[in-house]
Short mmCIF file of C-alpha atoms in Angstrom, two decimals:
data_model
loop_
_atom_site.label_atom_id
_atom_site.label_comp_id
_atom_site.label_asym_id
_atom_site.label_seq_id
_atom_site.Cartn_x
_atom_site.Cartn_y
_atom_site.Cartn_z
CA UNK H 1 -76.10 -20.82 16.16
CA UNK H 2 -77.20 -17.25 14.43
CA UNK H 3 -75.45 -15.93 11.56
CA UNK H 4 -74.81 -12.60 10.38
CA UNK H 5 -74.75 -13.12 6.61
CA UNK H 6 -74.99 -10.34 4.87
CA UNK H 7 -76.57 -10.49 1.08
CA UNK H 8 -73.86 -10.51 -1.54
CA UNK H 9 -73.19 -7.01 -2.76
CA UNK H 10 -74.58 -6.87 -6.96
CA UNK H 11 -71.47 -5.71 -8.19
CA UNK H 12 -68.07 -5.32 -7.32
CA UNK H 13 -65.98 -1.75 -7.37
CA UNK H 14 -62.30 -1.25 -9.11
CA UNK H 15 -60.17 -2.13 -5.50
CA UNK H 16 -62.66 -6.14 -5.31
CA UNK H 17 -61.57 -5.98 -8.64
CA UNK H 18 -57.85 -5.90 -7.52
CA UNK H 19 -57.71 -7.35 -4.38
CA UNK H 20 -60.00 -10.52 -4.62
CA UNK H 21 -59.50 -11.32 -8.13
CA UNK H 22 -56.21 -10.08 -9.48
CA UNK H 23 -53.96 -10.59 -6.46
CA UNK H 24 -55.33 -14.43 -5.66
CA UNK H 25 -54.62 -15.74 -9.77
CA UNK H 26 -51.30 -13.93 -9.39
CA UNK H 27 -50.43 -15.81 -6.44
CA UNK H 28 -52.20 -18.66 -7.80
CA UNK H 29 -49.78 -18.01 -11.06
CA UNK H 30 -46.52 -17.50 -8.57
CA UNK H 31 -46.98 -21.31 -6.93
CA UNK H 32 -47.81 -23.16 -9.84
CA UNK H 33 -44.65 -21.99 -11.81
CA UNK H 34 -42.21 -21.48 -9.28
CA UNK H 35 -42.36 -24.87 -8.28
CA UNK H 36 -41.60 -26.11 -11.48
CA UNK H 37 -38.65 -23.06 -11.35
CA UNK H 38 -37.58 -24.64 -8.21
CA UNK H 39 -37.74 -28.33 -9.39
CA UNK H 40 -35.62 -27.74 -12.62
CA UNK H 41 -33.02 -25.06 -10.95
CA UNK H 42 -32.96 -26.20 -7.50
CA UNK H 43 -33.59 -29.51 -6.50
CA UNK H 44 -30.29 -29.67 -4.10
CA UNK H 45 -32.54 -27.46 -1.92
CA UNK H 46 -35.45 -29.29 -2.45
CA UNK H 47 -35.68 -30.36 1.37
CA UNK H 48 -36.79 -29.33 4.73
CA UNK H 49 -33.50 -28.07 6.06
CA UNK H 50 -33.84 -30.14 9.05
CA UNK H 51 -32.05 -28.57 11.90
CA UNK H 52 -32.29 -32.46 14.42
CA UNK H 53 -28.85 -32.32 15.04
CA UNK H 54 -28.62 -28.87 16.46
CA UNK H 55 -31.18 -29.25 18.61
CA UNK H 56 -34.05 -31.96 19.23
CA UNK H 57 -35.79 -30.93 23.10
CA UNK H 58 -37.97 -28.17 21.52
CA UNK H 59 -38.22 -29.98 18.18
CA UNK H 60 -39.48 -33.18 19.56
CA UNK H 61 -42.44 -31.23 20.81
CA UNK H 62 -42.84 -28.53 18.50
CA UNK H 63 -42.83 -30.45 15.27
CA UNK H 64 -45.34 -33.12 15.84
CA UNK H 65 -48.03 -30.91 17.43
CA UNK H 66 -47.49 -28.63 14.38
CA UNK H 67 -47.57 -30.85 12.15
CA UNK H 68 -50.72 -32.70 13.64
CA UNK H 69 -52.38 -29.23 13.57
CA UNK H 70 -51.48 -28.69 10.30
CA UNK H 71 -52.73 -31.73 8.62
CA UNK H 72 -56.18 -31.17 10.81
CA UNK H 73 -56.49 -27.83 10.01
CA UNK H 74 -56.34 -28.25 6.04
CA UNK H 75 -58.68 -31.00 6.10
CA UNK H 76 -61.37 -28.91 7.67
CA UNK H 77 -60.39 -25.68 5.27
CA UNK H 78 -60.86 -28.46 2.71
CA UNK H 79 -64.45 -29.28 3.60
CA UNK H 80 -65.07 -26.01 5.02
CA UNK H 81 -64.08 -23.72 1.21
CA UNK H 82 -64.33 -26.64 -1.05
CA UNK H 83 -67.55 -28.70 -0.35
CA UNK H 84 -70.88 -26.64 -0.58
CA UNK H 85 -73.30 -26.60 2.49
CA UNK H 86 -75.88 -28.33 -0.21
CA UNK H 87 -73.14 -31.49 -0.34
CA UNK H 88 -73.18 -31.51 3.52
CA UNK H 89 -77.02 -31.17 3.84
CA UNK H 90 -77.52 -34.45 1.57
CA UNK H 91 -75.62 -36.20 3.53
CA UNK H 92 -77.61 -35.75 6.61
CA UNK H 93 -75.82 -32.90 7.95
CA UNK H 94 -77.55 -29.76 9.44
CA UNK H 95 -76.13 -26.69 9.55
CA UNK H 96 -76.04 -26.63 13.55
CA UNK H 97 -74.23 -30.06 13.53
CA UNK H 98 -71.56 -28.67 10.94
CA UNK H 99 -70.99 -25.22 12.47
CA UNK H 100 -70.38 -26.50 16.11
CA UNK H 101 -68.50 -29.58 14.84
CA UNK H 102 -65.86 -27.77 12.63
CA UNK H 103 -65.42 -24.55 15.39
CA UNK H 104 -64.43 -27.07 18.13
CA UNK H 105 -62.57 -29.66 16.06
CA UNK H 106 -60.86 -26.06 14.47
CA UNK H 107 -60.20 -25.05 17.90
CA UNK H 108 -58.85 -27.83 18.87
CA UNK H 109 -56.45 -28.62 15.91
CA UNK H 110 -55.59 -24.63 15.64
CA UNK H 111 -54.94 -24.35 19.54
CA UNK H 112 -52.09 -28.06 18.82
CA UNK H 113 -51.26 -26.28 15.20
CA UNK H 114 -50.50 -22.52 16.95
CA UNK H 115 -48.66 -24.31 20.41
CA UNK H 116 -46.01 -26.05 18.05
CA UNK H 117 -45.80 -23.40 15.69
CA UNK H 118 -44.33 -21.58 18.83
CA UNK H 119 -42.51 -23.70 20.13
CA UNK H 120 -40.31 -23.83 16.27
CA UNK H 121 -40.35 -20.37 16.41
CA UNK H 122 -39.07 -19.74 19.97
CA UNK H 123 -35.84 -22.84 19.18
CA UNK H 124 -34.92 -20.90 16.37
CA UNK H 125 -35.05 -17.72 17.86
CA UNK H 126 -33.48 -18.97 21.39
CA UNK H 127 -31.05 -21.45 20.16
CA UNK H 128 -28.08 -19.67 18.82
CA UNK H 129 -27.27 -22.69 16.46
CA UNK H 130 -30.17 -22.82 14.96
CA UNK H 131 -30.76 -19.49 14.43
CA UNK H 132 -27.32 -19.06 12.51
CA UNK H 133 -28.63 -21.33 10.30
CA UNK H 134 -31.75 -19.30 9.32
CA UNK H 135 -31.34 -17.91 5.90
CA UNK H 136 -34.02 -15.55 3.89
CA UNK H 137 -36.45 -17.49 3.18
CA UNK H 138 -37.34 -18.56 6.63
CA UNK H 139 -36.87 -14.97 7.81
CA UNK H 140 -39.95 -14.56 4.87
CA UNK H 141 -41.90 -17.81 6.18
CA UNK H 142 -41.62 -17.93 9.86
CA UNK H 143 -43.81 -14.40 10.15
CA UNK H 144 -45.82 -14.66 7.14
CA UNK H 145 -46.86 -18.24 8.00
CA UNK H 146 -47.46 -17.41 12.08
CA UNK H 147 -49.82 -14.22 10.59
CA UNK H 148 -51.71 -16.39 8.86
CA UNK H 149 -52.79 -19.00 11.44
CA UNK H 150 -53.13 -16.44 14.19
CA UNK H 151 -55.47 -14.66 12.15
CA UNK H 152 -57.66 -17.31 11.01
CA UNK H 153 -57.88 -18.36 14.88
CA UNK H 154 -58.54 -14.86 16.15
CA UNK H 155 -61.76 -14.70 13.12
CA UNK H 156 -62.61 -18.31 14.14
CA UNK H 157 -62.55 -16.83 18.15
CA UNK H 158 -64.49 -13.55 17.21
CA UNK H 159 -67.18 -14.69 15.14
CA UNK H 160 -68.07 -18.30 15.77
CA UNK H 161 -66.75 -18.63 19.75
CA UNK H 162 -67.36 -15.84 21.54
CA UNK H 163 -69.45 -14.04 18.96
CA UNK H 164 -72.85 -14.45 17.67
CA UNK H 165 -71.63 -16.53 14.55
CA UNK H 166 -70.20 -16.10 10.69
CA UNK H 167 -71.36 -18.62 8.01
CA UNK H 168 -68.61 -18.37 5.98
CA UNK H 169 -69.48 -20.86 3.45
CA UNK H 170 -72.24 -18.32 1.86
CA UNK H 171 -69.27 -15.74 1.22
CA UNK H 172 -65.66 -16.59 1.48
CA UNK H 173 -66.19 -20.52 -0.05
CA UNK H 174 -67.94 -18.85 -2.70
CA UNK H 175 -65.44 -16.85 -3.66
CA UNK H 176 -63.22 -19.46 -2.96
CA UNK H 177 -64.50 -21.66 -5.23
CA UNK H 178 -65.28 -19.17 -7.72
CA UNK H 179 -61.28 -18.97 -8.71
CA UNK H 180 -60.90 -22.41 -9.42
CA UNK H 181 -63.57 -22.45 -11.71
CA UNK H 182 -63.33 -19.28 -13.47
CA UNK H 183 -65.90 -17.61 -12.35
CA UNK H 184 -64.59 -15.12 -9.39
CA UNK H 185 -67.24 -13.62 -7.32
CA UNK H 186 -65.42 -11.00 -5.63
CA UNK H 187 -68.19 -9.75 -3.89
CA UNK H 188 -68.55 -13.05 -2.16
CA UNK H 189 -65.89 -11.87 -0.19
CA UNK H 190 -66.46 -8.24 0.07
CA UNK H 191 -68.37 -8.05 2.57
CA UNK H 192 -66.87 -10.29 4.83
CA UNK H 193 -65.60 -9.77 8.39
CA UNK H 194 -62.15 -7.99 8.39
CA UNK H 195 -60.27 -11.18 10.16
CA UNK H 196 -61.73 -13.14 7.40
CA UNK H 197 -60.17 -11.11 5.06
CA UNK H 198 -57.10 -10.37 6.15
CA UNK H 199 -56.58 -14.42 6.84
CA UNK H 200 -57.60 -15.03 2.89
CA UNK H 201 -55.04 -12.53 1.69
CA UNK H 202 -52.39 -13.40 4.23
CA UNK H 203 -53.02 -17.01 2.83
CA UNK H 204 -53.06 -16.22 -0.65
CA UNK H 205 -49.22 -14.26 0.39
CA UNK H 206 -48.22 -17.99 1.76
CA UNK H 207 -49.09 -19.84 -1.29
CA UNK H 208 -47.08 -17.02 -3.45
CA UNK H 209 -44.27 -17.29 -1.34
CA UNK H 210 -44.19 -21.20 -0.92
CA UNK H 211 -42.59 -22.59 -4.15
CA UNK H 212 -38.98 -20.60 -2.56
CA UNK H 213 -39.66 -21.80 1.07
CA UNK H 214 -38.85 -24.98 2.63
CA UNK H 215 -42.63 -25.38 2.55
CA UNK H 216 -41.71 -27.22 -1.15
CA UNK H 217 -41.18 -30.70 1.28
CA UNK H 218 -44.69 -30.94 1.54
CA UNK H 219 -44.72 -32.90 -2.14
CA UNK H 220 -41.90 -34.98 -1.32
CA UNK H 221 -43.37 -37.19 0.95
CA UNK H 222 -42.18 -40.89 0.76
CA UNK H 223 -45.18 -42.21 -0.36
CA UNK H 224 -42.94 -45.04 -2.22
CA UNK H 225 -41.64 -46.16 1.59
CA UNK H 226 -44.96 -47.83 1.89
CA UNK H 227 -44.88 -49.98 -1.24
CA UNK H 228 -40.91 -50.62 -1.62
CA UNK H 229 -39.27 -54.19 -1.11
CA UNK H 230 -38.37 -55.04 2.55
CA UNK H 231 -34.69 -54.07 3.24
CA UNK H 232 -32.96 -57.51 4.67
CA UNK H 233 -31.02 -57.42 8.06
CA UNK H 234 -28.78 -59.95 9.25
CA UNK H 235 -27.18 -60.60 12.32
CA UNK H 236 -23.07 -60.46 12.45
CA UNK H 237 -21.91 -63.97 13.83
CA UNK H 238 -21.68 -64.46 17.68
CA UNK H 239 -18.20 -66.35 16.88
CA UNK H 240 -15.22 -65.07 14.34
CA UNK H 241 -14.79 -66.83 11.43
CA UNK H 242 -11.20 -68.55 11.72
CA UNK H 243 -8.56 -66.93 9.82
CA UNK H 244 -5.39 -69.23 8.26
CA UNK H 245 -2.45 -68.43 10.19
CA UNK H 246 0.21 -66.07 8.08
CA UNK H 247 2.68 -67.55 6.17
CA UNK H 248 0.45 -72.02 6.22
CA UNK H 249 0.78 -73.20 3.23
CA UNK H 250 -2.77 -74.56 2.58
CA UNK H 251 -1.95 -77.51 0.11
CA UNK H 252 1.03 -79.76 1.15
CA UNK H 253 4.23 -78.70 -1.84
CA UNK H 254 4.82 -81.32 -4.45
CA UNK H 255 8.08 -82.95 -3.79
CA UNK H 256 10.80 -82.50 -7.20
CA UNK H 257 11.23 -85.74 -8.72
CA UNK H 258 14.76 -86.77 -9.14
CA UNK H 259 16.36 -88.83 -11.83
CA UNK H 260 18.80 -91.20 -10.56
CA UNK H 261 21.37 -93.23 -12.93
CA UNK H 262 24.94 -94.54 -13.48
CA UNK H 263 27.39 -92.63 -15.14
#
């Protein structure tokens, strides 16, 4: 596979400044203290919001193949931003290998990811129930959450399917990285494909807007289900238990002693 990296720019202008250093800590900054906002003022709410009861057809499909997707699709933005292509190489693994594993196992999980992310969309839309039950927050999520994964499909399509290739872990990862350990390199990212950038700042909008979104159920998985004592059923008896008749005496009454004697 060719790649079209271009050499990171030397310095970075006023608007890098702003858009790939200020705006991601801010966001950064918004999700790490309004969770703990949302913990201590809102834990009632704490919860998915599941909507099973209203209606289950489109659910049963849509939320496991999102899901699924999901969990895919983080892993390999895990490996993909977080793990340098020297880590990778010392393991044995050449950038061919890497590039054509992680575009078809991306397609694959972003095709299952996008397909029930539809599907939620369309029930809540469709179903008149459910979409009563759609407050602001979803109204936020729903479009800001679809732009995202659309867009980092469509740069994953342009570039690395039906283009001639993007090796985005010599710019965006850098960046990327750069923010976690305090050393931004905005023009990492600068020069990047538009799709690219558009799907980091749509992304960096989700994790801003996730602390007030029913996103927040994500850390309350029940990781304590799998180490908790086992819950003891027993069977009801087959046969009723016998119930004393109303108004038996159970012990035989004492009989009253009488005195007899002569006057």
């Amino acid at each position: 596979m060719s790649t079209a990296d271009a050499p990171l720019a030397g310095s970075a202008d006023g608007f890098d400044l702003l858009v790939w250093v200020a705006v991601p800590y801010v966001c950064l900054a918004v999700f790490a203290t309004g969770h703990v906002w949302r913990y201590r003022h809102d834990q009632f709410g704490w919860t998915s919001r599941t909507s099973q009861l209203l209606e289950h057809r489109w659910l049963r499909w849509g939320s496991p193949l999102f899901h699924l997707g999901a969990f895919m699709v983080i892993a390999g933005h895990v490996v993909g931003l977080a793990v340098p292509a020297s880590w990778t190489g010392a393991a044995g693994i050449d950038e061919h290998a890497y590039h054509t594993t992680a575009v078809w196992a991306g397609s694959v999980a972003g095709t299952a990811m996008v397909a029930g992310l539809g599907m939620l969309c369309a029930r809540r839309l469709l179903t008149r129930r459910v979409r009563l039950g759609t407050d602001r927050s979803d109204k936020l999520l729903f479009p800001l959450l679809s732009a995202t994964v659309l867009l980092g499909i469509a740069a994953t399509a342009a570039h690395n399917v039906f283009g001639p290739g993007y090796d985005y872990r010599s710019t965006v990862s850098v960046w990327f990285r750069g923010l976690f350990t305090l050393q931004p390199q905005p023009e990492a990212v600068a020069g990047a494909p538009l799709l690219f950038q558009a799907h980091a700042l749509t992304a960096c909008l989700l994790f801003a807007a996730w602390p007030f979104t029913r996103l927040v159920h994500v850390w309350s998985a029940p990781v304590g289900y799998l180490v908790r004592p086992y819950v003891v059923y027993r069977r009801r008896a087959d046969t009723p238990v016998p119930v004393p008749a109303a108004g038996r005496a159970t012990a035989a009454p004492q009989g009253r002693r009488h005195a007899s004697g002569s006057r």
